[in-house]
Coordinates of C-alpha atoms (C1' of nucleotides) in Angstrom, one line a residue:
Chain A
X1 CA -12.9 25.0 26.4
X2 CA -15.3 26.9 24.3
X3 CA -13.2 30.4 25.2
X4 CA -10.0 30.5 23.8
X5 CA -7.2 30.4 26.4
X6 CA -6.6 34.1 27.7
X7 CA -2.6 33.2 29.3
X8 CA 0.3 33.3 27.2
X9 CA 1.7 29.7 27.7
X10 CA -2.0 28.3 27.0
X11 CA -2.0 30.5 23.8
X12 CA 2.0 28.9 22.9
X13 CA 0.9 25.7 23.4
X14 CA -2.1 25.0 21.1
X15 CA 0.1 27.1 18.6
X16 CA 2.7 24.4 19.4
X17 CA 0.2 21.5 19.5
X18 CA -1.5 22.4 16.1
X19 CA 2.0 22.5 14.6
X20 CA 3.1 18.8 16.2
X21 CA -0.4 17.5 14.8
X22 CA 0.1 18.7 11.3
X23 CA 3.5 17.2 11.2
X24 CA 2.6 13.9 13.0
X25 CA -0.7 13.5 11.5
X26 CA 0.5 14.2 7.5
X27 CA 3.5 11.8 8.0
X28 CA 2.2 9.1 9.8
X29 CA -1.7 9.5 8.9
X30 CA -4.5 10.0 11.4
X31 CA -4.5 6.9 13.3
X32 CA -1.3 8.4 15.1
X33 CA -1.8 8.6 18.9
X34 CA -2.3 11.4 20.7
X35 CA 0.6 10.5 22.8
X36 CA 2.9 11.0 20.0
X37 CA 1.5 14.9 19.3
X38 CA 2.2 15.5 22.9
X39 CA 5.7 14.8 22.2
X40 CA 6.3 15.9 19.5
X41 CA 4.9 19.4 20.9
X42 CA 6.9 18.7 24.1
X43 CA 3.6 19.0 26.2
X44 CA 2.0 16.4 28.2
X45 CA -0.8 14.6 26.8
X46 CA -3.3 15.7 29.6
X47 CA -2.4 19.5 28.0
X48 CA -3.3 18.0 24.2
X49 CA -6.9 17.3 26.0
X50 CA -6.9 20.3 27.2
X51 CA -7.0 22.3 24.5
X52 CA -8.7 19.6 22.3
X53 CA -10.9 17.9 24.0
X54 CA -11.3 15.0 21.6
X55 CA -9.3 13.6 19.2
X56 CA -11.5 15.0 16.5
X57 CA -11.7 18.3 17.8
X58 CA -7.8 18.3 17.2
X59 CA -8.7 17.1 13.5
X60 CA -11.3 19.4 13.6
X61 CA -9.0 22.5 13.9
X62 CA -6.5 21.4 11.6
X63 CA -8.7 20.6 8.9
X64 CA -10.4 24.2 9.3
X65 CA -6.7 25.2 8.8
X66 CA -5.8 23.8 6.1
X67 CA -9.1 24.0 4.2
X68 CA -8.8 27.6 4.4
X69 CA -5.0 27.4 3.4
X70 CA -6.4 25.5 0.1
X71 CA -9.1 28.2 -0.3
X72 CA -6.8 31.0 -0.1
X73 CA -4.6 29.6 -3.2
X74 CA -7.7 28.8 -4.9
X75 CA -8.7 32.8 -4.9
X76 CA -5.0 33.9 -5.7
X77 CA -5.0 31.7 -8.9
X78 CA -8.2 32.5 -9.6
X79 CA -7.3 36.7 -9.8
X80 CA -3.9 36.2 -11.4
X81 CA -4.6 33.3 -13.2
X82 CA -5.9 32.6 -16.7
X83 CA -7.9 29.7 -17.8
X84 CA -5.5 27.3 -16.5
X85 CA -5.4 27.7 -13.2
X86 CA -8.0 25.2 -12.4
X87 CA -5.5 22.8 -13.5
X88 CA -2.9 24.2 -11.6
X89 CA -4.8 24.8 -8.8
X90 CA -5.6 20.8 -9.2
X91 CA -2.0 19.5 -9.7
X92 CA -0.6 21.5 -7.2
X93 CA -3.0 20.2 -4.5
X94 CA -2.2 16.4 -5.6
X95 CA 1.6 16.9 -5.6
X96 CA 1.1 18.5 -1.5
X97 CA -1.0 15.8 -0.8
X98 CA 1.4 13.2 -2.0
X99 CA 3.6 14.2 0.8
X100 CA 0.9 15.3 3.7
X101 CA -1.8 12.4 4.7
X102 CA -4.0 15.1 6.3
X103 CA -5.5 16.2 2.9
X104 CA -6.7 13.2 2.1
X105 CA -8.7 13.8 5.4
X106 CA -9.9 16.9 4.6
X107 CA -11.0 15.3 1.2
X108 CA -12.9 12.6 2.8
X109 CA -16.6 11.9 3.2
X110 CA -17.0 13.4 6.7
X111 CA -16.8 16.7 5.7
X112 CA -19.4 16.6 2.5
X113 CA -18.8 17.4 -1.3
X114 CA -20.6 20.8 -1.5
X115 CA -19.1 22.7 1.3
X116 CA -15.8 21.4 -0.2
X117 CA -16.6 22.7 -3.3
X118 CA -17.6 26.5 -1.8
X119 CA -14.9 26.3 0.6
X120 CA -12.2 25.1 -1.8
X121 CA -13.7 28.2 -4.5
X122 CA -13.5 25.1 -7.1
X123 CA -16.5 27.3 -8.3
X124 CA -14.7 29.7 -9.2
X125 CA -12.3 28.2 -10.7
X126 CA -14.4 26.6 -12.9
X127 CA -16.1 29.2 -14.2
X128 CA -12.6 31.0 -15.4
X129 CA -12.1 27.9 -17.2
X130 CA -15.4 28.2 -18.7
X131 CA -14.8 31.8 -20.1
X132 CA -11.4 30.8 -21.3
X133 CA -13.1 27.7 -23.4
X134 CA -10.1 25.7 -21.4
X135 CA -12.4 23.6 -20.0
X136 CA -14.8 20.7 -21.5
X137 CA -18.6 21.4 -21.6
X138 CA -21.0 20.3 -19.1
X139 CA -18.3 19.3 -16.3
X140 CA -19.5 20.4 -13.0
X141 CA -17.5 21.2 -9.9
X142 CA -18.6 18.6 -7.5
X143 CA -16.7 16.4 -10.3
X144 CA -14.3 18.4 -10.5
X145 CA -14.0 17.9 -6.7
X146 CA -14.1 14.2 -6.6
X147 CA -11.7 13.4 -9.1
X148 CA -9.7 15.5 -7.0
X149 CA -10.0 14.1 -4.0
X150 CA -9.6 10.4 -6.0
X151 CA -6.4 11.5 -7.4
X152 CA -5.3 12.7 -3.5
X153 CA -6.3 9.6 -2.1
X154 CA -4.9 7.4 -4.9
X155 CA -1.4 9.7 -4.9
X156 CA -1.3 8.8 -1.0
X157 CA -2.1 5.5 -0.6
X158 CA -1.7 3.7 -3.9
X159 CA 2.1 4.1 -3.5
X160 CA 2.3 5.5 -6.6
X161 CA 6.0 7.1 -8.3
X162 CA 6.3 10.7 -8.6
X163 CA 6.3 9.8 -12.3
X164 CA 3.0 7.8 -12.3
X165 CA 1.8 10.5 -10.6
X166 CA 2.3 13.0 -12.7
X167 CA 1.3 11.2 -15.7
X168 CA -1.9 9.9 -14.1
X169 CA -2.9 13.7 -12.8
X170 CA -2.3 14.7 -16.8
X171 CA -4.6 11.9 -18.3
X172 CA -7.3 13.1 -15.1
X173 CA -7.6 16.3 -16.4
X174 CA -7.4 15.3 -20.1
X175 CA -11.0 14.2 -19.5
X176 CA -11.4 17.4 -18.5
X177 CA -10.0 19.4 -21.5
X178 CA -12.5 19.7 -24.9
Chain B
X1 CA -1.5 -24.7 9.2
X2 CA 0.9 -25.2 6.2
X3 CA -1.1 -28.0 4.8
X4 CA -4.8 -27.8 4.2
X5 CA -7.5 -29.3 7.1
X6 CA -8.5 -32.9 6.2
X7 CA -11.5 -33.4 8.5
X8 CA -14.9 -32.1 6.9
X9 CA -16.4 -30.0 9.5
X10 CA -13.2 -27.8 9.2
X11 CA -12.8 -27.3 5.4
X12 CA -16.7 -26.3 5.9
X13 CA -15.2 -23.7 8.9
X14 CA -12.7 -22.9 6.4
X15 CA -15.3 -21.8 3.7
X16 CA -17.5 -20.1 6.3
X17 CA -15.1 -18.3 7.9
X18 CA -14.2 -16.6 4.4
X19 CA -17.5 -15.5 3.6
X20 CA -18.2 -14.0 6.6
X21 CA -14.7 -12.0 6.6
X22 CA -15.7 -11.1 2.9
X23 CA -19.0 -9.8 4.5
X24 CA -17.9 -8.0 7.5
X25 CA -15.2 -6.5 5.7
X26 CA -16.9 -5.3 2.8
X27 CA -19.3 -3.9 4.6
X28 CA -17.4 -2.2 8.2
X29 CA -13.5 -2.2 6.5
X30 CA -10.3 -4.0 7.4
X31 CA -10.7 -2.6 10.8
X32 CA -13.4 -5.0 11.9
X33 CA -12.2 -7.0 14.2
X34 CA -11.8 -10.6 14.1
X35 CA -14.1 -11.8 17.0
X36 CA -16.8 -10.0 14.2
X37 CA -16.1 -12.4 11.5
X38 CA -16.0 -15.3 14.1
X39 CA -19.8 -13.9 15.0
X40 CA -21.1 -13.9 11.5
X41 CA -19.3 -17.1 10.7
X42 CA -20.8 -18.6 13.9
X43 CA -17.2 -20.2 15.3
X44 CA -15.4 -19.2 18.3
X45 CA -12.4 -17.0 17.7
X46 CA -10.2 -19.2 18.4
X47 CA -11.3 -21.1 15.2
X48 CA -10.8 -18.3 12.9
X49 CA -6.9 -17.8 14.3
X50 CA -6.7 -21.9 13.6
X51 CA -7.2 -21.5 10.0
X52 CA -5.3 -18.2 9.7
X53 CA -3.1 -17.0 12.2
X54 CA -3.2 -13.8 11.6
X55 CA -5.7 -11.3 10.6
X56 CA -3.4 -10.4 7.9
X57 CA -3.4 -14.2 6.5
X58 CA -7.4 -14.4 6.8
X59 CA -7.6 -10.7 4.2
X60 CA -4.9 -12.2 2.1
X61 CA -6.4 -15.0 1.2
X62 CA -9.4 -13.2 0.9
X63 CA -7.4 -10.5 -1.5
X64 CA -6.2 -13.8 -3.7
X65 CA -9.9 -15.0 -4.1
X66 CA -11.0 -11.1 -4.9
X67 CA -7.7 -10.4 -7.3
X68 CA -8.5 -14.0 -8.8
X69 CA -12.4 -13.1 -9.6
X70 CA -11.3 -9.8 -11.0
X71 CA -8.7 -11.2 -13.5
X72 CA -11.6 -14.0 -14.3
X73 CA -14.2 -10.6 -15.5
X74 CA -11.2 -8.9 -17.1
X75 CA -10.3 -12.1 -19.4
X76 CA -14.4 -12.9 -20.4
X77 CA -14.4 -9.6 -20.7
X78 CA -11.1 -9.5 -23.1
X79 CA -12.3 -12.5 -25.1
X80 CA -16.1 -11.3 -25.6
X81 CA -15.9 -7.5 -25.7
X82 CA -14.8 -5.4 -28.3
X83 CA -12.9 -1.8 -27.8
X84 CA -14.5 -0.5 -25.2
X85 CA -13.8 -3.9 -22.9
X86 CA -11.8 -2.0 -21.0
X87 CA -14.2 1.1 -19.9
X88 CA -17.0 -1.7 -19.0
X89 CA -14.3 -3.3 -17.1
X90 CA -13.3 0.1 -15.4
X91 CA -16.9 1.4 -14.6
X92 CA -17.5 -2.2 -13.0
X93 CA -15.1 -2.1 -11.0
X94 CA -16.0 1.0 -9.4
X95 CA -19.8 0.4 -9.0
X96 CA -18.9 -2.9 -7.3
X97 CA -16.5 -1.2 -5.3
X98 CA -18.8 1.0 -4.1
X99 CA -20.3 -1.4 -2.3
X100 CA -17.3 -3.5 -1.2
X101 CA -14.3 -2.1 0.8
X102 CA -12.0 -4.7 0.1
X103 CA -11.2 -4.0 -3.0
X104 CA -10.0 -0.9 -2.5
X105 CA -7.8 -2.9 0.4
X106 CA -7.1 -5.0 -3.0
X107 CA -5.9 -2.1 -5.3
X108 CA -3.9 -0.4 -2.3
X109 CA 0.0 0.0 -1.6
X110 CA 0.9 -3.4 0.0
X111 CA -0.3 -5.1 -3.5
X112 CA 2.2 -3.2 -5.7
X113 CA 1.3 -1.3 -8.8
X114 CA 3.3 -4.4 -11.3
X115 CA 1.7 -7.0 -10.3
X116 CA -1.8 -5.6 -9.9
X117 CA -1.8 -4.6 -13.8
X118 CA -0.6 -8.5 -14.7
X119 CA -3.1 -10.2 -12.0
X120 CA -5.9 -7.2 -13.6
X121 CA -6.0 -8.3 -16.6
X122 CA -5.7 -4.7 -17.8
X123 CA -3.1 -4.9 -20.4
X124 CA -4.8 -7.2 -22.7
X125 CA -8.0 -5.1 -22.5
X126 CA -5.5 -2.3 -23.0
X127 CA -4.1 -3.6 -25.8
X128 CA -7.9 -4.7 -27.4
X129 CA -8.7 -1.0 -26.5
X130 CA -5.8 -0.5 -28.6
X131 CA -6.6 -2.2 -31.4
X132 CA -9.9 -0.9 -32.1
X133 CA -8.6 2.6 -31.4
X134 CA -10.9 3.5 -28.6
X135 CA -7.9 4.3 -26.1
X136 CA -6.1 7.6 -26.7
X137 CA -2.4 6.8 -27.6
X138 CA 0.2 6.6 -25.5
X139 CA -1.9 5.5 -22.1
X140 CA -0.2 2.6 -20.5
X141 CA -1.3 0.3 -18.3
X142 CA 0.0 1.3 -14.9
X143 CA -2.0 4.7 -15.5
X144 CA -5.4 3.0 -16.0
X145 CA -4.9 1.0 -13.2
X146 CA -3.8 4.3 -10.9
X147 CA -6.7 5.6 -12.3
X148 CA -9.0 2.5 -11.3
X149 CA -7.4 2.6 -8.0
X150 CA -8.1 6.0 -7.6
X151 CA -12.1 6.2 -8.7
X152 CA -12.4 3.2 -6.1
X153 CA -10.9 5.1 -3.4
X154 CA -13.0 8.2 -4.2
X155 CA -16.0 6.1 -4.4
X156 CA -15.7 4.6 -1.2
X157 CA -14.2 7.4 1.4
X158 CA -16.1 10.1 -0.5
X159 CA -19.4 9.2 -0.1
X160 CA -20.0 10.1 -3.9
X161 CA -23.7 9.4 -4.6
X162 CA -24.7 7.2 -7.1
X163 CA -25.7 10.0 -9.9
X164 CA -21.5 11.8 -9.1
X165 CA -20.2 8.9 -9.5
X166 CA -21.5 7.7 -12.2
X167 CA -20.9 11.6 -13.8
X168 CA -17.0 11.1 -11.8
X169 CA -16.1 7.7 -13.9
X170 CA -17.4 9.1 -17.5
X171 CA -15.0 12.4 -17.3
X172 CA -12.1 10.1 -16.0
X173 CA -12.4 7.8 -18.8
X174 CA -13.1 10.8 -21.3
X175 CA -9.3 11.0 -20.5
X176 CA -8.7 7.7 -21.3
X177 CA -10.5 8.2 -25.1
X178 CA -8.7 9.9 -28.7
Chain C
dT1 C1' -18.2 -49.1 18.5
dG2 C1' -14.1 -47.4 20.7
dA3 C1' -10.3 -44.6 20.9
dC4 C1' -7.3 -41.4 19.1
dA5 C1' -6.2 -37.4 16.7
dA6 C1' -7.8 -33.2 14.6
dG7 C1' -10.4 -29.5 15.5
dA8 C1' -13.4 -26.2 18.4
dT9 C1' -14.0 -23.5 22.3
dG10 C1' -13.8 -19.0 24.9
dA11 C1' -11.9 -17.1 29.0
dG12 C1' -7.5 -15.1 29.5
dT13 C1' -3.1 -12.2 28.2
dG14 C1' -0.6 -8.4 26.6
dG15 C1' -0.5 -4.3 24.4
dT16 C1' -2.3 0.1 22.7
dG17 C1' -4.7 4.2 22.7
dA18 C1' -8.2 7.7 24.0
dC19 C1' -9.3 10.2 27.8
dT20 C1' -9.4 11.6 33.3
dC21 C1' -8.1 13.7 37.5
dA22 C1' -5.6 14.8 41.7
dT23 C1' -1.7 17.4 42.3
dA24 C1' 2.0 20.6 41.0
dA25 C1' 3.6 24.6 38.5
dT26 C1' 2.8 29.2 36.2
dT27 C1' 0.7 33.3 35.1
dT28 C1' -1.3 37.5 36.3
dA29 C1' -4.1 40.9 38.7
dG30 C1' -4.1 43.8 42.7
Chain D
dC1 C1' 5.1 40.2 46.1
dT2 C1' 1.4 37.3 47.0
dA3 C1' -2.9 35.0 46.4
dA4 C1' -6.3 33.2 43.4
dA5 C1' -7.2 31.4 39.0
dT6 C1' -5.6 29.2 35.1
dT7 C1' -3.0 25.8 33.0
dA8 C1' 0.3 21.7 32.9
dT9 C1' 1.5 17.2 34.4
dG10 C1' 1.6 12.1 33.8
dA11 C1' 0.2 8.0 36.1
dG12 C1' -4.0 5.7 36.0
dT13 C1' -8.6 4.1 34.0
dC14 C1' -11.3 1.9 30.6
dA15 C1' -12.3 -0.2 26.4
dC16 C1' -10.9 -2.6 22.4
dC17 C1' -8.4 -6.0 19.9
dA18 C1' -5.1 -9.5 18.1
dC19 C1' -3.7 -13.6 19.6
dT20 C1' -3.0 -18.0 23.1
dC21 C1' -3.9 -22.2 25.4
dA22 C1' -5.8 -25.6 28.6
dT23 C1' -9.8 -28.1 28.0
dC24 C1' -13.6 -30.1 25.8
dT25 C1' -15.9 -32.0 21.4
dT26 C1' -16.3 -34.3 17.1
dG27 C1' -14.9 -36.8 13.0
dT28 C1' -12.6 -40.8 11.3
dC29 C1' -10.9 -45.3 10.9
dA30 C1' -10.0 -49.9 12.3

DNA sequence: TGACAAGATGAGTGGTGACTCATAATTTAG
DNA sequence: CTAAATTATGAGTCACCACTCATCTTGTCA
């Protein structure tokens, strides 16, 4: 499995398989079985193996996926943006996470603060805020990162209203402010 | 199992039991499995399922003694402290949950957001906070607790280090502050 | 102390989920 | 179109875990 799949069924069906994972996975969290992505990909399990050969290889993938996804927002309000983007960038990655568990994941310890923060470009981020005076002195981006991926976790799994959610996110990135 | 075991040696089984689950669950996470706690506690399994006869009994009693403890800090802490009660309260939390996954089990969905702030404690050291103008206005309880929630979940499943999380709970409380 | 009830024991049950593999079905190159 | 290689299938394996129960042990009280 370390090529990638040269016929044109194999190449449709991790495509397939990626998508069921992402939609089984952020709705029902990662203990959902592997049996279930099968399904919901129409594939056999055996296939799911296939092209994943683990569980965490699946994980694996979508988590490269979506870190990159993150990234990629991260640069375009980083260029169009002003000095508050950092704070848009942040509420807008709570309010998807609210509704898709596999962030959360992403956020988690297995995957280790600093590469989060290069991969997420928090850095850069940051550092518009800085020029813009938007943001308070001294705050770092591997805060910046944590409180982020507190605010995910708590958004997810603290059962919080859309409401509290909101307001919590705005007093978060109060402390931020000068 | 409605009313309360009369013979000694069980009310001591009783008592072991619970700080062995408090144990093995702080240290591996609900998902420990029961035949665990029945090791540390030295009893057979079936012991354990005689005093609760679930798993979900055995953490919620164990949640009751944890939610009861907490309230017990929050109220000394009310009576003794003075404005800033409540950020002692808050950054204690979090360094003992750092160490401790139950709480964050504690502070999660199943619990409800309501009761959590009554059983807290947190609106009387909000309103002392209050008081002595230390809190910025307008922060309810319900956000503080969020908050809380969230730093503990960060804490744990982030594998913050000591030095970013101590950095993480002083900018989330800078939110908290006029 | 004797005897009965309360409690303890731990192999066993049922269910679930990750992962395998012999076989069948497709794709594709020649 | 056909053969060889690649991929798909899904019943089966293995391990784990919550929970049960027939049997044995121990505390208690007369």
């Amino acid at each position: 499995m370390a090529d990638p799949p040269s016929r044109a069924d194999a190449i449709r069906n991790r495509a397939r398989i990626l998508a069921a994972a992402a939609e089984v996975f952020d709705t029902h969290g990662t203990s959902a079985s592997t049996e279930e992505v099968a399904r919901t990909a129409g594939v056999a399990v055996g296939t799911v193996f296939r092209h994943f050969p683990t569980k965490a290889d699946l994980l694996t993938a979508l988590m490269k996926d979506l870190r990159e996804r993150l990234a990629a927002r991260a640069a375009v309000l980083a260029e169009e943006g002003d000095g508050t983007a950092l704070f848009t960038f942040f509420a807008e990655v709570v309010e998807y996470a609210a509704g898709a568990r596999t962030v959360v994941h992403l956020l988690a310890a297995d995957i280790g603060v600093d590469r989060q923060v290069a991969a997420l470009g928090m850095e850069v981020l940051l550092a518009r805020a800085e020029e813009a005076g938007t943001v308070r002195a001294g705050v770092r981006a591997d805060e910046v990162t944590a409180l982020l991926a507190a605010a995910c976790h708590g958004a997810l799994s603290g059962g919080w209203t859309p409401d509290l959610r909101r307001r919590t996110v705005a007093r978060l990135l109060d402390g931020l402010r000068p």
